[in-house]
Coordinates of C-alpha atoms in Angstrom, one line a residue:
M27 CA 11.7 11.4 14.9
S28 CA 13.8 9.9 12.1
I29 CA 12.4 7.2 9.9
K30 CA 14.7 4.7 8.1
K31 CA 14.1 4.3 4.4
R32 CA 12.6 1.3 2.8
I33 CA 13.9 -0.4 -0.4
T34 CA 12.4 1.4 -3.4
M35 CA 12.0 0.6 -7.1
R36 CA 14.7 3.1 -7.7
D37 CA 17.1 1.1 -5.5
I38 CA 16.2 -2.0 -7.6
A39 CA 16.7 -0.1 -10.9
S40 CA 20.1 1.0 -9.8
A41 CA 21.2 -2.4 -8.7
A42 CA 19.8 -4.1 -11.9
G43 CA 21.1 -1.4 -14.3
V44 CA 17.6 -0.7 -15.7
S45 CA 15.1 2.1 -15.6
Q46 CA 12.6 2.6 -12.8
P47 CA 9.6 2.1 -15.3
T48 CA 11.1 -1.2 -16.3
V49 CA 11.3 -2.3 -12.6
S50 CA 7.6 -1.2 -12.2
L51 CA 6.5 -3.2 -15.2
V52 CA 8.3 -6.4 -14.0
L53 CA 7.2 -6.2 -10.3
N54 CA 3.6 -5.4 -11.3
G55 CA 3.4 -8.2 -13.8
S56 CA 2.4 -5.9 -16.6
Q57 CA 1.7 -7.6 -19.9
S58 CA 1.4 -4.4 -21.9
I59 CA 5.1 -4.3 -22.9
K60 CA 7.1 -7.4 -23.7
L61 CA 10.4 -7.5 -21.8
A62 CA 13.3 -9.9 -22.3
D63 CA 13.4 -12.8 -19.9
A64 CA 17.0 -11.8 -19.0
T65 CA 15.8 -8.3 -18.0
K66 CA 13.0 -9.7 -15.9
K67 CA 15.4 -12.0 -14.1
K68 CA 17.9 -9.1 -13.4
V69 CA 15.1 -7.1 -11.8
L70 CA 13.7 -10.0 -9.8
D71 CA 17.2 -11.1 -8.6
A72 CA 18.0 -7.5 -7.6
A73 CA 14.7 -7.2 -5.7
E74 CA 15.2 -10.4 -3.9
K75 CA 18.8 -9.5 -3.0
L76 CA 17.8 -6.1 -1.6
G77 CA 14.9 -7.7 0.4
Y78 CA 12.2 -5.7 -1.4
E79 CA 8.6 -6.7 -0.5
H80 CA 5.9 -5.9 -3.1
K81 CA 2.5 -6.4 -1.5
R82 CA -0.6 -6.5 -3.5
A83 CA -3.7 -5.2 -1.7
V84 CA -7.0 -6.9 -1.6
H85 CA -9.6 -4.3 -2.5
A86 CA -13.1 -4.1 -1.2
K87 CA -16.0 -4.1 -3.6
G88 CA -17.8 -0.9 -4.2
R89 CA -16.6 2.7 -4.5
P90 CA -13.2 3.3 -2.7
K91 CA -12.6 6.2 -0.4
K92 CA -10.4 9.1 -1.6
I93 CA -7.4 11.0 -0.3
A94 CA -6.7 14.5 -1.8
L95 CA -3.1 15.5 -2.5
V96 CA -2.8 19.2 -3.2
I97 CA 0.4 20.8 -4.7
N98 CA 1.2 24.2 -6.1
G99 CA 3.1 23.5 -9.3
L100 CA 4.8 20.2 -10.3
N101 CA 6.2 18.9 -13.6
H102 CA 7.0 15.3 -14.6
Y103 CA 10.8 16.1 -14.5
D104 CA 10.8 17.1 -10.9
P105 CA 12.3 14.4 -8.6
F106 CA 9.4 15.1 -6.2
I107 CA 7.1 13.2 -8.5
E108 CA 8.5 10.1 -6.7
A109 CA 6.8 11.2 -3.5
V110 CA 3.4 11.6 -5.4
N111 CA 3.8 8.2 -7.1
A112 CA 4.6 6.5 -3.8
A113 CA 1.7 8.2 -2.0
R114 CA -0.6 7.0 -4.7
E115 CA 0.7 3.4 -4.4
A116 CA 0.5 3.5 -0.6
A117 CA -3.1 4.9 -0.7
W118 CA -4.2 2.1 -3.0
Q119 CA -2.7 -0.5 -0.7
Q120 CA -5.1 0.9 1.9
D121 CA -8.0 0.8 -0.5
R122 CA -8.0 4.5 -1.2
V123 CA -7.7 6.5 -4.4
L124 CA -5.2 9.3 -4.3
V125 CA -6.6 12.3 -6.3
T126 CA -3.9 14.9 -7.1
F127 CA -4.7 18.5 -7.5
D128 CA -2.2 21.1 -8.9
Y129 CA -3.5 24.6 -8.7
S130 CA -0.3 26.3 -10.0
N131 CA -0.8 29.7 -8.3
D132 CA -4.3 30.0 -9.7
K133 CA -6.5 31.3 -6.9
Q134 CA -9.7 30.7 -8.6
L135 CA -8.7 27.1 -9.3
A136 CA -7.7 26.7 -5.6
K137 CA -11.2 27.8 -4.6
Q138 CA -12.7 25.2 -6.9
I139 CA -10.4 22.5 -5.5
Q140 CA -11.3 23.4 -2.0
A141 CA -15.0 23.2 -2.8
E142 CA -14.5 19.8 -4.4
I143 CA -12.6 18.4 -1.3
A144 CA -15.1 19.9 1.1
Q145 CA -18.0 17.9 -0.4
G146 CA -17.1 15.1 2.0
E147 CA -15.9 12.3 -0.3
Y148 CA -12.3 12.6 0.9
D149 CA -10.8 10.9 4.0
G150 CA -8.3 13.7 4.3
L151 CA -5.8 16.0 2.7
I152 CA -2.1 15.8 2.0
Y153 CA -0.7 19.3 1.4
A154 CA 2.5 18.9 -0.6
S155 CA 5.4 21.0 -1.9
S156 CA 8.3 20.1 -4.2
M157 CA 10.4 22.6 -2.2
T158 CA 10.9 22.1 1.6
R159 CA 9.4 25.2 3.3
A160 CA 6.9 26.7 5.7
L161 CA 3.4 27.3 4.1
S162 CA 0.1 28.9 4.8
P163 CA -2.2 26.7 2.8
N164 CA -4.5 28.3 0.2
I165 CA -6.8 25.3 0.5
K166 CA -8.2 24.6 3.9
V167 CA -10.9 22.0 4.7
D168 CA -12.3 20.5 7.9
A169 CA -10.6 17.1 7.5
P170 CA -7.4 15.4 8.7
T171 CA -4.4 17.1 7.1
V172 CA -0.8 16.1 6.7
F173 CA 2.0 18.3 5.2
L174 CA 4.4 16.6 2.8
N175 CA 7.9 18.1 2.2
C176 CA 6.6 21.3 3.9
Y177 CA 5.1 22.4 7.2
S178 CA 2.5 24.8 8.5
K179 CA 3.6 28.3 9.0
D180 CA 0.5 28.9 11.2
D181 CA 0.2 25.8 13.4
A182 CA 3.3 23.8 14.5
S183 CA 1.0 21.0 15.7
Q184 CA 0.0 20.1 12.2
P185 CA 1.7 16.8 11.2
A186 CA 4.5 17.1 8.6
V187 CA 6.7 14.6 6.8
L188 CA 10.1 16.2 5.9
P189 CA 13.5 15.0 4.6
A190 CA 16.3 14.7 7.2
D191 CA 18.6 16.9 5.1
K192 CA 20.9 18.0 7.9
L193 CA 21.5 14.4 8.9
G194 CA 22.1 13.3 5.3
A195 CA 24.7 16.1 4.8
Y196 CA 26.3 15.2 8.1
K197 CA 26.6 11.5 7.2
V198 CA 28.1 12.1 3.7
T199 CA 30.6 14.7 5.1
E200 CA 31.6 12.2 7.8
H201 CA 32.1 9.6 5.1
L202 CA 34.7 11.9 3.5
L203 CA 36.3 12.5 6.8
D204 CA 36.5 8.8 7.4
Q205 CA 38.3 8.4 4.1
G206 CA 40.9 10.8 5.4
Y207 CA 39.9 14.0 3.6
Q208 CA 40.0 17.0 5.9
R209 CA 39.9 20.0 3.6
I210 CA 36.4 19.7 2.2
G211 CA 34.7 22.3 0.0
V212 CA 31.0 22.6 -0.6
I213 CA 28.9 23.9 -3.4
C214 CA 25.4 24.5 -2.1
G215 CA 22.1 25.6 -3.7
E216 CA 20.6 29.0 -3.1
K217 CA 21.2 29.8 0.6
W218 CA 17.7 31.1 1.3
M219 CA 16.3 27.6 0.7
E220 CA 15.9 25.3 3.6
A221 CA 17.4 22.4 1.7
S222 CA 20.5 24.4 1.2
T223 CA 20.8 25.7 4.8
D224 CA 20.1 22.3 6.3
R225 CA 22.7 20.6 4.2
L226 CA 25.2 23.3 4.9
N227 CA 24.6 23.0 8.6
G228 CA 25.0 19.3 8.5
Y229 CA 28.3 19.7 6.7
R230 CA 29.6 22.2 9.2
Q231 CA 28.5 20.1 12.2
A232 CA 30.4 17.1 10.9
L233 CA 33.5 19.1 10.6
I234 CA 33.1 20.6 14.1
N235 CA 32.5 17.1 15.6
H236 CA 35.8 16.0 14.0
D237 CA 37.7 19.0 15.5
I238 CA 37.9 20.9 12.2
I239 CA 37.0 24.6 12.1
P240 CA 34.8 25.3 9.1
D241 CA 36.5 27.5 6.5
D242 CA 34.0 29.9 4.9
T243 CA 36.3 30.3 1.9
L244 CA 35.5 26.7 0.9
V245 CA 31.7 27.4 0.8
R246 CA 30.4 28.4 -2.6
E247 CA 26.8 29.1 -3.7
G248 CA 25.9 27.1 -6.9
N249 CA 22.2 28.1 -7.1
W250 CA 21.3 24.6 -8.2
S251 CA 22.8 25.6 -11.6
L252 CA 25.0 23.3 -13.7
K253 CA 26.8 26.4 -15.1
E254 CA 27.3 28.0 -11.7
A255 CA 28.6 24.7 -10.2
H256 CA 31.1 24.5 -13.1
Q257 CA 32.4 28.0 -12.4
Q258 CA 32.5 27.5 -8.6
T259 CA 34.4 24.2 -9.0
L260 CA 37.0 26.0 -11.1
A261 CA 37.2 28.7 -8.4
L262 CA 37.8 26.1 -5.7
L263 CA 40.4 24.2 -7.7
D264 CA 42.3 27.5 -8.4
M265 CA 42.6 28.3 -4.7
P266 CA 46.2 28.5 -3.4
N267 CA 45.2 25.6 -1.1
P268 CA 42.4 23.8 -2.9
P269 CA 40.1 21.3 -1.2
Q270 CA 40.8 17.6 -1.2
A271 CA 37.1 16.9 -1.7
I272 CA 33.9 18.7 -2.7
F273 CA 30.4 18.2 -1.4
I274 CA 28.0 19.2 -4.2
G275 CA 24.4 20.2 -3.3
S276 CA 22.8 18.1 -6.0
D277 CA 23.5 15.4 -8.6
Y278 CA 22.5 17.8 -11.4
M279 CA 25.1 20.4 -10.3
A280 CA 27.7 17.6 -10.1
I281 CA 27.6 17.5 -13.9
G282 CA 29.2 20.9 -14.0
C283 CA 31.7 19.8 -11.3
Y284 CA 32.8 16.7 -13.3
Q285 CA 33.3 18.9 -16.4
A286 CA 35.4 21.5 -14.5
I287 CA 37.7 18.8 -13.0
A288 CA 38.2 17.2 -16.5
E289 CA 39.1 20.7 -17.9
R290 CA 41.8 20.9 -15.3
G291 CA 43.2 17.5 -16.2
L292 CA 42.5 16.1 -12.8
S293 CA 41.2 12.7 -11.8
I294 CA 38.4 11.6 -9.5
P295 CA 39.0 10.6 -6.7
D296 CA 42.8 10.4 -7.1
D297 CA 43.2 14.2 -7.3
I298 CA 39.9 15.3 -5.7
A299 CA 37.0 13.4 -4.2
L300 CA 33.3 14.2 -4.8
V301 CA 30.1 13.5 -3.0
S302 CA 26.6 14.8 -3.7
Y303 CA 22.9 14.8 -2.7
D304 CA 19.7 13.4 -4.2
N305 CA 20.9 10.0 -5.6
Q306 CA 19.2 10.4 -8.9
Q307 CA 19.7 7.9 -11.7
V308 CA 22.5 10.0 -13.2
A309 CA 24.6 9.4 -10.0
S310 CA 25.2 5.8 -10.9
E311 CA 26.0 6.7 -14.6
F312 CA 28.8 9.1 -13.9
S313 CA 32.3 7.8 -14.5
P314 CA 33.4 7.2 -11.8
G315 CA 30.1 6.6 -10.1
L316 CA 29.1 9.5 -7.8
T317 CA 28.6 8.9 -4.0
S318 CA 25.3 10.6 -3.2
V319 CA 22.8 10.9 -0.3
E320 CA 19.4 9.4 -1.1
L321 CA 16.7 12.0 -1.1
P322 CA 13.9 9.8 0.3
Y323 CA 10.9 11.2 -1.6
A324 CA 9.3 7.7 -2.1
D325 CA 9.5 6.9 1.6
M326 CA 8.1 10.4 2.4
G327 CA 5.2 9.9 0.1
R328 CA 4.3 6.6 1.8
Q329 CA 4.8 8.0 5.3
S330 CA 2.4 10.9 4.5
V331 CA -0.4 8.5 3.6
E332 CA 0.3 6.3 6.7
A333 CA 0.3 9.4 9.0
L334 CA -2.9 10.7 7.4
L335 CA -4.7 7.4 7.9
E336 CA -3.6 7.3 11.5
L337 CA -5.4 10.6 11.9
V338 CA -8.4 9.4 10.0
N339 CA -8.6 6.4 12.4
K340 CA -8.2 8.7 15.4
Q341 CA -4.8 7.3 16.3
S342 CA -2.3 9.7 17.9
L343 CA 1.0 10.1 16.0
M344 CA 4.2 9.4 17.8
S345 CA 5.5 12.8 16.7
P346 CA 3.9 15.7 14.7
T347 CA 7.1 16.0 12.6
L348 CA 8.5 12.9 10.9
K349 CA 12.0 13.3 9.6
V350 CA 12.8 10.7 6.9
E351 CA 16.4 9.7 6.6
G352 CA 18.1 8.8 3.3
D353 CA 21.1 6.5 3.1
V354 CA 24.5 7.5 1.7
I355 CA 25.1 5.5 -1.5
I356 CA 28.8 5.1 -1.7
R357 CA 30.4 4.9 -5.1
A358 CA 33.9 5.3 -6.5
S359 CA 34.0 9.1 -6.6
S360 CA 34.8 9.3 -2.9
V361 CA 36.7 6.1 -2.1
K362 CA 40.5 6.3 -1.9
Q363 CA 42.2 3.7 -4.1

């Protein structure tokens, strides 16, 4: 089952040309930091234009219930932090406090976290991973459980909220095909990772559906590395018959791609078109702006809380696996002049 994305604070930040924390301050009516009236107006105008709805919950008196979110390793620079923040916001909208536990491969700490959750003060557990993969959880409790950006290796019936990476890659490749590009290279992440294989499969399926036989010489492994992406871009450009466009596995890797194209004295998109994945803030700050698929972490975080509360309320889920779809954000890097 595929879930369409909602308008997020990051969408508003991109439209208003401000940071996501600024959007949060404006929409939440914070008085802790003084912002210029012009900045507030830009944010509010962008929010209204995009149709963003910011609902404030009415909280019951007394001690709120809790939801546990457990993850094995996360830093504040990881884009997955958006999923955690959105889950926290969605939980509070439902009068729950989201308590995040990070055990960082510490087995003893994992045991203590399990004991804490098992005390019974928690409605349920969200087991999360910053990397899409199958997991056998180290923390198991007798409570409703939902997997976020991962899925159970042991029980396929366990509910999971996952990104629709194959579909996202299909759509962005189809966008290039619709622009008239037919020879399309791809620089993926490490091929053993599900995010890489799903995106590569989506790219190949789009080509096949447009009667183009995939050319394996156009597929390069970038290992999520800026340096490797730079080198692989040069290798693609130096081919006897170079690609007309390149699909890059992440916005971070795209930095190396832009550098390589500049070194060759080429222009984007006149000489070669580019698309990417993640739609991080940097995508809108490239020159020209980078077309990128939204990685819908915020929507996934909200969906995980909603799915968990359906289980808590003994409602049956429409599907044990929710695939959350991200939009293709089209910018100048892929649009023919």
